[in-house]
Short mmCIF file of C-alpha atoms in Angstrom, two decimals:
data_model
loop_
_atom_site.label_atom_id
_atom_site.label_comp_id
_atom_site.label_asym_id
_atom_site.label_seq_id
_atom_site.Cartn_x
_atom_site.Cartn_y
_atom_site.Cartn_z
CA MET A 1 60.80 128.74 151.00
CA THR A 2 60.00 125.47 152.74
CA SER A 3 62.30 124.06 155.39
CA THR A 4 62.94 121.00 153.18
CA ARG A 5 64.23 123.18 150.34
CA VAL A 6 66.39 125.18 152.76
CA LEU A 7 67.93 121.99 154.10
CA LEU A 8 68.51 120.71 150.56
CA ILE A 9 70.26 123.94 149.50
CA PHE A 10 72.31 123.88 152.71
CA ALA A 11 73.37 120.28 152.04
CA ILE A 12 74.40 121.14 148.46
CA VAL A 13 76.45 124.12 149.67
CA ILE A 14 78.16 122.02 152.32
CA ALA A 15 78.90 119.22 149.83
CA THR A 16 80.29 121.68 147.30
CA GLN A 17 82.40 123.42 149.92
CA SER A 18 83.66 120.05 151.16
CA GLU A 19 84.70 119.06 147.65
CA ILE A 20 86.56 122.36 147.20
CA ASN A 21 88.30 121.99 150.55
CA GLU A 22 89.53 118.54 149.57
CA GLY A 23 91.66 120.05 146.83
CA ALA A 24 95.33 119.83 147.78
CA ARG A 25 98.07 122.37 147.14
CA ILE A 26 100.77 120.71 145.05
CA LEU A 27 104.20 121.96 144.00
CA GLY A 28 105.52 120.66 140.66
CA ILE A 29 109.25 121.02 139.94
CA PHE A 30 110.38 120.44 136.34
CA PRO A 31 113.69 122.33 136.13
CA LEU A 32 115.30 120.70 133.08
CA PRO A 33 115.28 123.21 130.19
CA GLY A 34 114.10 120.60 127.68
CA LYS A 35 110.72 121.06 126.02
CA SER A 36 109.78 117.37 125.89
CA HIS A 37 110.41 116.92 129.63
CA ALA A 38 108.41 120.06 130.40
CA ILE A 39 105.49 118.88 128.25
CA LEU A 40 105.10 115.72 130.33
CA GLY A 41 105.24 117.68 133.59
CA GLU A 42 102.76 120.25 132.33
CA GLN A 43 100.23 117.61 131.26
CA ILE A 44 100.48 115.79 134.59
CA MET A 45 99.93 118.98 136.54
CA LYS A 46 96.99 119.96 134.28
CA VAL A 47 95.37 116.60 135.09
CA LEU A 48 95.63 117.41 138.79
CA ALA A 49 94.38 120.98 138.28
CA LYS A 50 91.32 119.62 136.48
CA LYS A 51 90.65 117.44 139.53
CA GLY A 52 90.36 120.56 141.67
CA HIS A 53 93.88 120.65 143.14
CA ASN A 54 95.76 123.94 143.23
CA VAL A 55 99.10 123.43 141.48
CA ASP A 56 102.19 125.63 141.36
CA VAL A 57 104.51 124.57 138.54
CA ILE A 58 108.19 125.53 138.32
CA SER A 59 109.58 125.21 134.77
CA HIS A 60 111.22 127.12 131.93
CA PHE A 61 108.05 126.88 129.82
CA PRO A 62 105.11 128.77 131.36
CA MET A 63 101.82 128.22 129.59
CA LYS A 64 100.74 130.91 127.13
CA ASN A 65 97.12 130.80 128.26
CA LYS A 66 95.73 130.76 131.76
CA PHE A 67 94.49 127.40 133.06
CA PRO A 68 92.16 127.02 136.07
CA ASN A 69 93.94 126.07 139.34
CA TYR A 70 97.32 126.16 137.52
CA ASN A 71 99.94 128.73 138.55
CA ASP A 72 103.25 129.07 136.67
CA LEU A 73 106.38 129.88 138.67
CA SER A 74 108.63 130.65 135.76
CA LEU A 75 112.37 130.00 135.36
CA GLN A 76 112.22 131.53 131.88
CA GLY A 77 115.48 133.24 130.90
CA SER A 78 117.58 131.58 133.62
CA ALA A 79 119.06 128.93 131.31
CA GLU A 80 119.36 128.19 127.63
CA VAL A 81 116.33 126.13 126.71
CA ILE A 82 116.87 123.05 124.59
CA THR A 83 114.50 123.93 121.76
CA ASN A 84 115.48 124.00 118.09
CA ASN A 85 119.12 124.47 119.06
CA LEU A 86 120.78 121.13 118.32
CA ASN A 87 122.41 121.09 114.91
CA TYR A 88 123.97 118.16 113.07
CA SER A 89 127.49 118.68 114.42
CA MET A 90 126.18 118.86 118.00
CA VAL A 91 124.17 115.67 117.53
CA LYS A 92 127.36 113.94 116.41
CA THR A 93 129.12 114.82 119.67
CA VAL A 94 126.36 113.75 122.07
CA SER A 95 127.39 110.63 123.98
CA ILE A 96 125.06 109.45 126.70
CA ASN A 97 127.42 106.53 127.40
CA SER A 98 129.32 108.98 129.63
CA ILE A 99 127.64 109.60 132.98
CA LYS A 100 129.92 112.59 133.54
CA GLN A 101 128.79 114.22 130.31
CA LEU A 102 125.15 113.52 131.12
CA LEU A 103 125.45 115.06 134.60
CA ASP A 104 127.46 117.99 133.24
CA MET A 105 124.54 118.77 130.91
CA THR A 106 121.47 117.88 132.96
CA GLY A 107 122.63 117.53 136.57
CA ASP A 108 124.85 120.18 138.18
CA PRO A 109 123.77 123.11 135.93
CA VAL A 110 120.13 122.35 136.72
CA CYS A 111 120.83 122.07 140.46
CA ASN A 112 122.57 125.44 140.32
CA LEU A 113 119.14 126.94 139.50
CA LEU A 114 118.32 126.55 143.20
CA HIS A 115 119.75 130.04 143.63
CA HIS A 116 116.91 131.42 141.44
CA ASN A 117 114.41 133.65 143.23
CA THR A 118 111.58 131.27 142.33
CA PHE A 119 113.18 128.55 144.44
CA GLN A 120 114.57 130.86 147.12
CA ASN A 121 111.13 132.33 147.78
CA ILE A 122 109.82 128.86 148.59
CA ILE A 123 112.94 127.82 150.51
CA LYS A 124 112.99 130.91 152.72
CA ASN A 125 109.25 131.57 152.93
CA PRO A 126 107.27 128.36 152.37
CA PRO A 127 103.59 129.19 151.85
CA LYS A 128 101.45 128.64 154.92
CA ASP A 129 97.97 129.67 153.79
CA PRO A 130 97.55 126.99 152.70
CA PRO A 131 100.86 125.08 152.90
CA TYR A 132 101.92 122.57 150.28
CA ASP A 133 100.56 119.05 150.70
CA LEU A 134 102.73 117.32 148.12
CA VAL A 135 105.76 117.83 145.87
CA ILE A 136 106.12 116.30 142.38
CA VAL A 137 109.65 116.39 140.96
CA GLU A 138 111.16 115.28 137.67
CA TYR A 139 113.26 112.20 138.45
CA PHE A 140 116.01 112.19 135.81
CA THR A 141 119.50 113.30 136.87
CA ALA A 142 119.00 116.44 139.02
CA TYR A 143 118.35 114.71 142.36
CA CYS A 144 119.06 117.80 144.48
CA PHE A 145 115.40 118.83 144.20
CA MET A 146 114.40 115.77 146.23
CA ALA A 147 115.29 117.86 149.28
CA PHE A 148 112.00 119.76 148.89
CA GLY A 149 110.13 116.83 150.42
CA ARG A 150 112.04 117.27 153.67
CA LEU A 151 112.07 121.05 153.44
CA LEU A 152 108.26 121.22 153.23
CA ASN A 153 107.69 118.08 155.33
CA VAL A 154 105.38 116.53 152.72
CA PRO A 155 105.39 113.38 150.56
CA ILE A 156 107.36 113.57 147.32
CA ILE A 157 106.58 111.91 143.97
CA GLY A 158 109.10 111.43 141.16
CA VAL A 159 108.28 111.60 137.44
CA THR A 160 110.40 110.13 134.64
CA ALA A 161 109.92 111.19 131.01
CA SER A 162 111.54 107.94 129.85
CA VAL A 163 111.40 104.32 130.85
CA LEU A 164 112.89 103.60 134.27
CA LEU A 165 116.62 104.00 133.63
CA GLU A 166 119.38 101.89 135.19
CA TRP A 167 120.12 104.32 138.03
CA HIS A 168 116.43 104.88 138.86
CA ASN A 169 115.74 101.43 140.28
CA ASP A 170 117.63 101.60 143.57
CA ALA A 171 115.70 104.55 144.98
CA ALA A 172 112.42 102.71 144.35
CA GLY A 173 113.72 99.40 145.70
CA ASN A 174 112.88 98.08 142.26
CA PRO A 175 114.47 94.87 140.88
CA HIS A 176 116.91 95.41 138.00
CA SER A 177 116.08 92.11 136.22
CA LEU A 178 118.93 92.54 133.73
CA ALA A 179 118.27 89.16 132.09
CA PHE A 180 115.30 90.59 130.19
CA VAL A 181 115.13 94.32 131.02
CA PRO A 182 117.60 96.21 128.79
CA GLY A 183 119.30 99.34 130.03
CA GLY A 184 117.60 102.46 128.68
CA MET A 185 120.77 103.54 126.88
CA THR A 186 121.92 100.15 125.51
CA GLY A 187 119.68 99.92 122.45
CA PHE A 188 118.97 96.24 123.25
CA SER A 189 115.51 94.70 123.03
CA THR A 190 113.86 92.56 125.72
CA LYS A 191 114.99 89.44 123.82
CA MET A 192 118.74 89.45 124.34
CA THR A 193 121.38 86.97 123.28
CA PHE A 194 123.97 85.75 125.80
CA SER A 195 126.42 88.36 124.53
CA GLU A 196 123.83 91.13 124.88
CA ARG A 197 122.84 89.98 128.39
CA LEU A 198 126.52 90.04 129.36
CA GLN A 199 126.96 93.54 127.94
CA ASN A 200 123.67 94.66 129.50
CA THR A 201 124.71 93.44 132.94
CA ILE A 202 128.19 94.97 132.85
CA PHE A 203 127.10 98.23 131.23
CA SER A 204 124.08 98.72 133.51
CA LYS A 205 126.03 97.98 136.71
CA MET A 206 128.83 100.31 135.66
CA MET A 207 126.36 103.08 134.72
CA THR A 208 124.45 102.74 138.00
CA ASN A 209 127.54 102.69 140.21
CA ASP A 210 129.10 105.57 138.28
CA PHE A 211 125.91 107.62 138.50
CA ASN A 212 125.38 107.00 142.22
CA ARG A 213 128.97 108.01 142.90
CA GLN A 214 128.98 111.18 140.81
CA VAL A 215 125.49 112.43 141.71
CA GLU A 216 126.55 112.85 145.34
CA SER A 217 128.30 116.09 144.33
CA GLN A 218 124.81 117.64 144.08
CA LYS A 219 124.71 117.66 147.90
CA LEU A 220 126.86 120.81 147.64
CA PHE A 221 123.94 122.65 146.01
CA VAL A 222 121.54 121.43 148.71
CA ASP A 223 123.90 122.63 151.46
CA LYS A 224 124.53 125.97 149.73
CA TYR A 225 121.03 126.95 148.63
CA ILE A 226 118.63 125.01 150.89
CA GLY A 227 120.54 124.40 154.10
CA SER A 228 122.65 121.97 156.08
CA GLY A 229 121.48 118.89 157.90
CA TYR A 230 120.11 117.03 154.87
CA PRO A 231 121.11 113.40 154.25
CA SER A 232 123.06 112.22 151.21
CA ILE A 233 121.56 112.62 147.75
CA TYR A 234 121.13 108.86 147.52
CA ASP A 235 119.16 108.80 150.80
CA LEU A 236 117.00 111.74 149.69
CA THR A 237 115.87 109.84 146.60
CA ARG A 238 114.88 106.86 148.74
CA GLU A 239 112.27 109.01 150.47
CA MET A 240 110.03 109.16 147.40
CA SER A 241 106.50 107.90 148.01
CA LEU A 242 105.81 107.07 144.35
CA ILE A 243 107.42 107.14 140.90
CA LEU A 244 105.34 107.85 137.78
CA VAL A 245 107.03 106.35 134.71
CA ASN A 246 106.35 107.30 131.09
CA SER A 247 106.13 103.71 129.86
CA HIS A 248 103.61 100.95 129.29
CA TYR A 249 104.06 97.20 129.07
CA SER A 250 102.41 97.01 125.65
CA LEU A 251 105.26 99.11 124.21
CA ASN A 252 108.20 98.64 126.54
CA GLY A 253 107.75 94.99 127.47
CA ILE A 254 106.92 93.24 130.72
CA ARG A 255 108.96 94.61 133.61
CA PRO A 256 108.76 93.86 137.34
CA PHE A 257 107.65 96.90 139.33
CA THR A 258 107.03 97.41 143.03
CA PRO A 259 103.63 98.98 143.90
CA GLY A 260 105.46 102.30 144.23
CA VAL A 261 106.25 102.44 140.50
CA ILE A 262 103.28 103.30 138.29
CA GLU A 263 103.31 103.29 134.49
CA ILE A 264 101.56 106.33 132.98
CA GLY A 265 102.75 106.09 129.37
CA GLY A 266 100.57 108.25 127.12
CA VAL A 267 99.50 110.75 129.79
CA HIS A 268 100.75 113.58 127.57
CA VAL A 269 98.47 112.54 124.69
CA GLN A 270 95.71 115.02 125.47
CA ASP A 271 93.81 116.29 122.43
CA ASN A 272 92.78 119.88 123.06
CA GLU A 273 91.11 120.10 119.64
CA GLU A 274 93.60 122.75 118.55
CA LYS A 275 92.80 124.15 115.12
CA LEU A 276 95.29 123.90 112.28
CA LEU A 277 96.00 126.94 110.14
CA PRO A 278 93.24 127.09 107.50
CA GLU A 279 95.68 126.80 104.59
CA LEU A 280 97.37 123.77 106.21
CA GLN A 281 94.04 122.13 107.03
CA LYS A 282 92.97 122.55 103.41
CA TRP A 283 96.28 121.18 102.08
CA LEU A 284 96.06 118.06 104.26
CA ASP A 285 92.37 117.49 103.56
CA GLU A 286 93.11 117.60 99.82
CA ALA A 287 95.91 115.04 100.12
CA LYS A 288 93.78 112.29 98.55
CA HIS A 289 96.81 109.97 98.25
CA GLY A 290 97.83 110.67 101.82
CA PHE A 291 100.77 112.49 103.36
CA ILE A 292 103.97 111.73 105.30
CA TYR A 293 104.74 113.76 108.41
CA VAL A 294 108.42 114.59 109.16
CA SER A 295 109.66 115.94 112.50
CA PHE A 296 112.86 115.40 114.48
CA GLY A 297 111.33 116.76 117.67
CA SER A 298 111.61 120.02 119.57
CA MET A 299 115.41 119.98 119.91
CA VAL A 300 117.05 118.94 116.62
CA ARG A 301 117.06 121.16 113.52
CA LEU A 302 116.84 118.89 110.50
CA GLU A 303 117.80 121.77 108.18
CA THR A 304 121.35 121.71 109.62
CA PHE A 305 122.04 118.19 108.33
CA PRO A 306 124.56 117.82 105.47
CA LYS A 307 123.34 118.79 102.00
CA LYS A 308 123.88 115.25 100.72
CA THR A 309 121.54 113.97 103.45
CA LEU A 310 118.86 116.56 102.67
CA ASP A 311 119.24 115.85 98.94
CA ILE A 312 118.36 112.21 99.65
CA PHE A 313 115.23 113.35 101.49
CA TYR A 314 114.34 115.64 98.59
CA SER A 315 114.82 112.92 95.98
CA SER A 316 112.89 110.24 97.89
CA PHE A 317 110.04 112.59 98.75
CA LYS A 318 109.75 113.69 95.12
CA LYS A 319 109.43 110.04 93.99
CA ILE A 320 106.38 109.34 96.20
CA SER A 321 104.34 112.23 94.69
CA PRO A 322 101.32 112.66 94.57
CA VAL A 323 101.70 111.61 98.22
CA ARG A 324 102.42 114.83 100.10
CA VAL A 325 105.08 115.52 102.73
CA LEU A 326 104.70 117.86 105.71
CA MET A 327 107.98 118.82 107.42
CA LYS A 328 108.64 120.60 110.71
CA ILE A 329 111.59 122.90 109.88
CA ALA A 330 112.55 125.66 112.32
CA LYS A 331 114.39 127.83 109.77
CA LYS A 332 113.23 127.14 106.23
CA GLU A 333 115.76 129.62 104.81
CA GLU A 334 118.60 127.29 105.83
CA LEU A 335 117.31 124.45 103.66
CA PRO A 336 119.18 123.91 100.38
CA PRO A 337 117.28 124.85 97.20
CA GLY A 338 115.25 122.28 95.30
CA LEU A 339 112.47 121.47 97.76
CA PRO A 340 110.02 119.22 95.84
CA ALA A 341 106.61 120.60 94.94
CA ASN A 342 104.81 117.97 97.05
CA VAL A 343 106.61 119.11 100.24
CA LYS A 344 105.41 121.85 102.61
CA THR A 345 107.33 123.11 105.67
CA TYR A 346 106.30 124.92 108.87
CA HIS A 347 108.46 126.10 111.76
CA TRP A 348 106.05 124.61 114.31
CA LEU A 349 103.19 122.12 114.04
CA PRO A 350 100.58 120.82 116.53
CA GLN A 351 101.73 117.22 116.32
CA ILE A 352 98.65 115.49 117.71
CA GLN A 353 96.40 117.24 115.20
CA ILE A 354 98.70 116.08 112.39
CA LEU A 355 98.98 112.46 113.55
CA LYS A 356 95.23 112.10 114.07
CA HIS A 357 94.43 113.39 110.55
CA LYS A 358 92.60 110.85 108.40
CA ASN A 359 95.10 111.19 105.52
CA VAL A 360 98.37 110.65 107.41
CA LYS A 361 100.24 107.57 106.16
CA GLY A 362 103.53 107.63 108.05
CA PHE A 363 105.75 109.49 110.50
CA VAL A 364 109.47 110.16 109.86
CA SER A 365 110.87 110.74 113.33
CA HIS A 366 114.01 110.85 115.49
CA GLY A 367 112.49 108.12 117.66
CA GLY A 368 111.81 110.20 120.79
CA LEU A 369 109.52 108.53 123.30
CA LEU A 370 106.81 111.21 123.46
CA SER A 371 106.56 111.50 119.66
CA THR A 372 106.51 107.76 119.02
CA ILE A 373 103.91 107.20 121.74
CA GLU A 374 101.68 109.72 119.96
CA SER A 375 102.32 107.96 116.66
CA ILE A 376 101.35 104.58 118.14
CA TYR A 377 98.31 106.07 119.85
CA TYR A 378 97.00 107.23 116.46
CA ALA A 379 98.27 104.10 114.63
CA VAL A 380 100.77 105.80 112.31
CA PRO A 381 103.76 103.65 111.14
CA ILE A 382 107.21 105.09 111.83
CA ILE A 383 110.47 105.55 109.96
CA GLY A 384 113.03 106.33 112.65
CA PHE A 385 116.43 108.01 112.57
CA PRO A 386 117.57 107.58 116.21
CA LEU A 387 120.12 110.20 117.24
CA PHE A 388 121.00 109.66 120.92
CA GLY A 389 119.72 108.67 124.35
CA ASP A 390 116.87 106.19 124.50
CA GLN A 391 115.96 106.66 120.83
CA ASN A 392 117.95 103.61 119.71
CA PHE A 393 116.16 101.44 122.25
CA ASN A 394 112.78 102.86 121.24
CA MET A 395 113.29 102.20 117.53
CA ARG A 396 114.74 98.74 117.99
CA ASN A 397 111.77 97.86 120.17
CA TYR A 398 109.33 99.14 117.52
CA GLU A 399 111.17 97.32 114.73
CA ASN A 400 110.83 94.06 116.65
CA ARG A 401 107.09 94.69 116.75
CA LYS A 402 107.10 95.35 112.99
CA ILE A 403 105.57 98.80 113.26
CA ALA A 404 108.66 100.78 112.31
CA ILE A 405 111.78 100.88 110.15
CA THR A 406 115.08 102.20 111.50
CA LEU A 407 117.69 103.97 109.36
CA ASN A 408 121.11 105.30 110.36
CA TYR A 409 120.90 109.09 110.24
CA ASP A 410 124.59 109.36 109.34
CA SER A 411 124.88 106.75 106.59
CA PHE A 412 121.46 105.89 105.09
CA THR A 413 121.14 105.70 101.33
CA GLU A 414 118.48 106.88 98.92
CA GLU A 415 117.58 103.27 98.14
CA GLN A 416 117.03 102.56 101.86
CA LEU A 417 114.78 105.57 102.31
CA ASP A 418 112.87 104.72 99.11
CA GLY A 419 112.31 101.22 100.42
CA ALA A 420 111.16 102.43 103.83
CA LEU A 421 108.69 104.94 102.36
CA ASN A 422 107.26 102.38 99.94
CA LYS A 423 106.85 99.86 102.74
CA ILE A 424 104.81 102.11 105.01
CA LEU A 425 102.78 103.39 102.06
CA LYS A 426 102.06 100.10 100.33
CA ASP A 427 102.60 97.22 102.78
CA PRO A 428 99.38 96.62 104.79
CA GLU A 429 101.20 94.45 107.37
CA MET A 430 102.85 97.40 109.10
CA ARG A 431 99.58 99.33 109.24
CA ASN A 432 97.76 96.28 110.63
CA ASN A 433 100.46 95.70 113.25
CA ILE A 434 100.38 99.26 114.55
CA GLU A 435 96.58 99.31 114.63
CA LYS A 436 96.64 96.18 116.81
CA LEU A 437 99.31 97.67 119.07
CA SER A 438 97.36 100.93 119.33
CA LYS A 439 94.28 99.02 120.50
CA LEU A 440 96.37 97.10 123.04
CA TYR A 441 97.96 100.32 124.26
CA LYS A 442 94.60 101.99 124.83
CA ASP A 443 92.94 98.96 126.45
CA ARG A 444 93.33 99.80 130.15
CA PRO A 445 91.07 99.86 133.22
CA MET A 446 91.84 103.59 133.54
CA THR A 447 93.20 106.18 131.14
CA PRO A 448 96.75 107.44 131.86
CA GLN A 449 95.21 110.68 133.12
CA GLU A 450 92.87 108.82 135.50
CA THR A 451 95.82 106.69 136.64
CA VAL A 452 97.86 109.78 137.53
CA ALA A 453 94.98 111.37 139.42
CA PHE A 454 94.17 108.22 141.40
CA TRP A 455 97.72 107.42 142.55
CA VAL A 456 98.65 111.01 143.36
CA GLU A 457 95.51 111.31 145.47
CA TYR A 458 96.29 107.90 147.01
CA VAL A 459 99.60 109.29 148.26
CA LEU A 460 97.80 112.42 149.51
CA ARG A 461 95.41 110.19 151.46
CA HIS A 462 97.84 107.62 152.83
CA GLY A 463 101.40 108.96 152.59
CA PRO A 464 104.44 106.81 151.74
CA VAL A 465 102.79 103.41 152.21
CA LEU A 466 103.95 102.16 148.78
CA ARG A 467 107.66 102.48 149.49
CA SER A 468 109.42 99.17 149.12
CA PRO A 469 111.24 97.77 152.21
CA ALA A 470 114.19 97.26 149.86
CA VAL A 471 115.04 100.98 150.07
CA ASN A 472 116.10 100.42 153.69
CA LEU A 473 118.63 97.76 152.73
CA SER A 474 122.13 98.03 151.32
CA TRP A 475 122.66 96.84 147.75
CA TRP A 476 124.48 93.74 148.94
CA GLN A 477 121.54 92.89 151.22
CA VAL A 478 119.06 93.36 148.36
CA GLU A 479 121.19 91.07 146.17
CA LEU A 480 121.31 88.58 149.12
CA LEU A 481 125.10 88.49 148.99
CA ASP A 482 125.22 88.18 152.79
CA VAL A 483 122.76 85.25 152.66
CA TYR A 484 124.58 83.53 149.81
CA GLY A 485 127.88 84.21 151.58
CA PHE A 486 126.57 82.62 154.78
CA ILE A 487 125.22 79.60 152.88
CA LEU A 488 128.56 79.24 151.09
CA LEU A 489 130.40 79.48 154.41
CA VAL A 490 128.15 76.81 155.94
CA LEU A 491 128.70 74.55 152.93
CA LEU A 492 132.47 75.08 153.11
CA LEU A 493 132.45 74.35 156.84
CA ALA A 494 130.32 71.26 156.26
CA LEU A 495 132.71 70.14 153.51
CA PHE A 496 135.65 70.80 155.81
CA VAL A 497 134.06 68.75 158.60
CA ILE A 498 133.22 65.92 156.18
CA LEU A 499 136.77 65.89 154.78
CA LEU A 500 138.16 65.99 158.32
CA LEU A 501 135.95 63.05 159.35
CA ILE A 502 136.96 61.12 156.23
CA ARG A 503 140.61 61.82 156.99
CA ILE A 504 140.16 60.69 160.60
CA LEU A 505 138.28 57.61 159.40
CA ILE A 506 140.94 56.74 156.84
CA LYS A 507 143.67 57.33 159.38
CA SER A 508 141.81 55.14 161.87
CA ILE A 509 141.38 52.35 159.30
CA PHE A 510 145.05 52.45 158.31
CA SER A 511 146.07 52.58 161.97
CA SER A 512 143.83 49.60 162.71
CA ASN A 513 145.23 47.67 159.74
CA ASN A 514 148.81 48.44 160.76
CA LYS A 515 148.09 47.31 164.31
CA SER A 516 146.50 44.10 163.06
CA ASN A 517 149.47 43.36 160.78
CA SER A 518 151.92 43.98 163.62
CA GLU A 519 150.06 41.60 165.86
CA LYS A 520 150.11 38.93 163.13
CA LEU A 521 153.87 39.32 162.71
CA ARG A 522 154.46 38.95 166.46
CA SER A 523 152.23 35.90 166.51
CA LYS A 524 154.26 34.23 163.73
CA LYS A 525 157.57 35.01 165.48
CA THR A 526 156.42 33.46 168.77
CA LYS A 527 155.40 30.31 167.00
#
């Protein structure tokens, strides 16, 4: 072997080894027992694993199949997972307008998982060979996990499965811009009337203040399960180096973001070419007149809705035959009898494979962000029945863009559903609008997956350089209340001085006039 070839092989080995050594060890924490939140976290961590990073992922949903560089640290069995367990009566009682109820469901119970062995093993014996280089944490309502950045002495990145919510802005030093940025729970669009802007301002400020006040109780879990000496929960969140947000301006409107807030909407849309069941594939391929896809997500069981509601679905679906209808139903046996012949149900469906099918004509959905993003990505018009949370905002936003129709899940009529189905099947405008929006959504300098990889590695390279200086200021300093107060004080002092001078001047003039008149009177008397 010539010396040149030896040197070449040596260089290749060194380059390869160098590339391997550059892979970081990253801890992902996605402790909320909700499938949709876990899906986003899983897809982000898979992107990083594909880039050669070694990722440990804490969640309730370990992957069924092994994935290179991806290690599940499972919380399975430690909490009731939110999958196919919300029935109609439970949906009726959900009220996200209450911060206390939201934190009671997704805050304190999730923080209490810190006692789990999976967390305690890391807390008491952090890995050292190699140590973690970065922590990625879901940034929703369980802020106690932000302490892992300090615990491991590494940068921390937050991930939101929704748009940036009202209480998320402060930690990022991000402007609220309530004049045109609606609160995530308000249901308002970006074009608000005066009344809506007033409600948006009051509601968002109240929600934020209420959240910041109540979330501080999570410090008890940090003290109990991680240790003492940590700052307040609010201060822990302000140590984030970056926030990855599941939104995109083409869908959610123009919003002002600091460099430390990166939109990654659509990162979960990763087609793994999963195969449909042969019988289902054949049924969809033979749907020459198209088919409608129906799914209310991973949480809500449509079969638990009132019989009169399901009868409306049955009747409307029967009328559009020979168009077929594919429904995701967890427990088919709980459906009332009379399912139309053109309807087929399955307890689980690979949604991306359904939405990308050439014969799909429309998507009947609950309006969840992940599902509707997939629908827009594959240009499928939507009929939405928003149930809670950000679903009202999502559907109102899509209606304004004329790519969707919204119906009230609790009071819609057969005529309304007939009209909505006929519109998405026969009106070309809605199909054209969503095809244009889909093109706009995909037209980016980098894919969402490339965006995640770049900015995570940017933080690995440079640390918390993207943190806004606003995080070091009090809210009243950010709002410039001290500056406006000083200016107002100066103006009041100036006005006081001016009024005082005028008073002195007037008094001097009157005094001068009185003196002059007195002198005239004396002069007349002497004469």
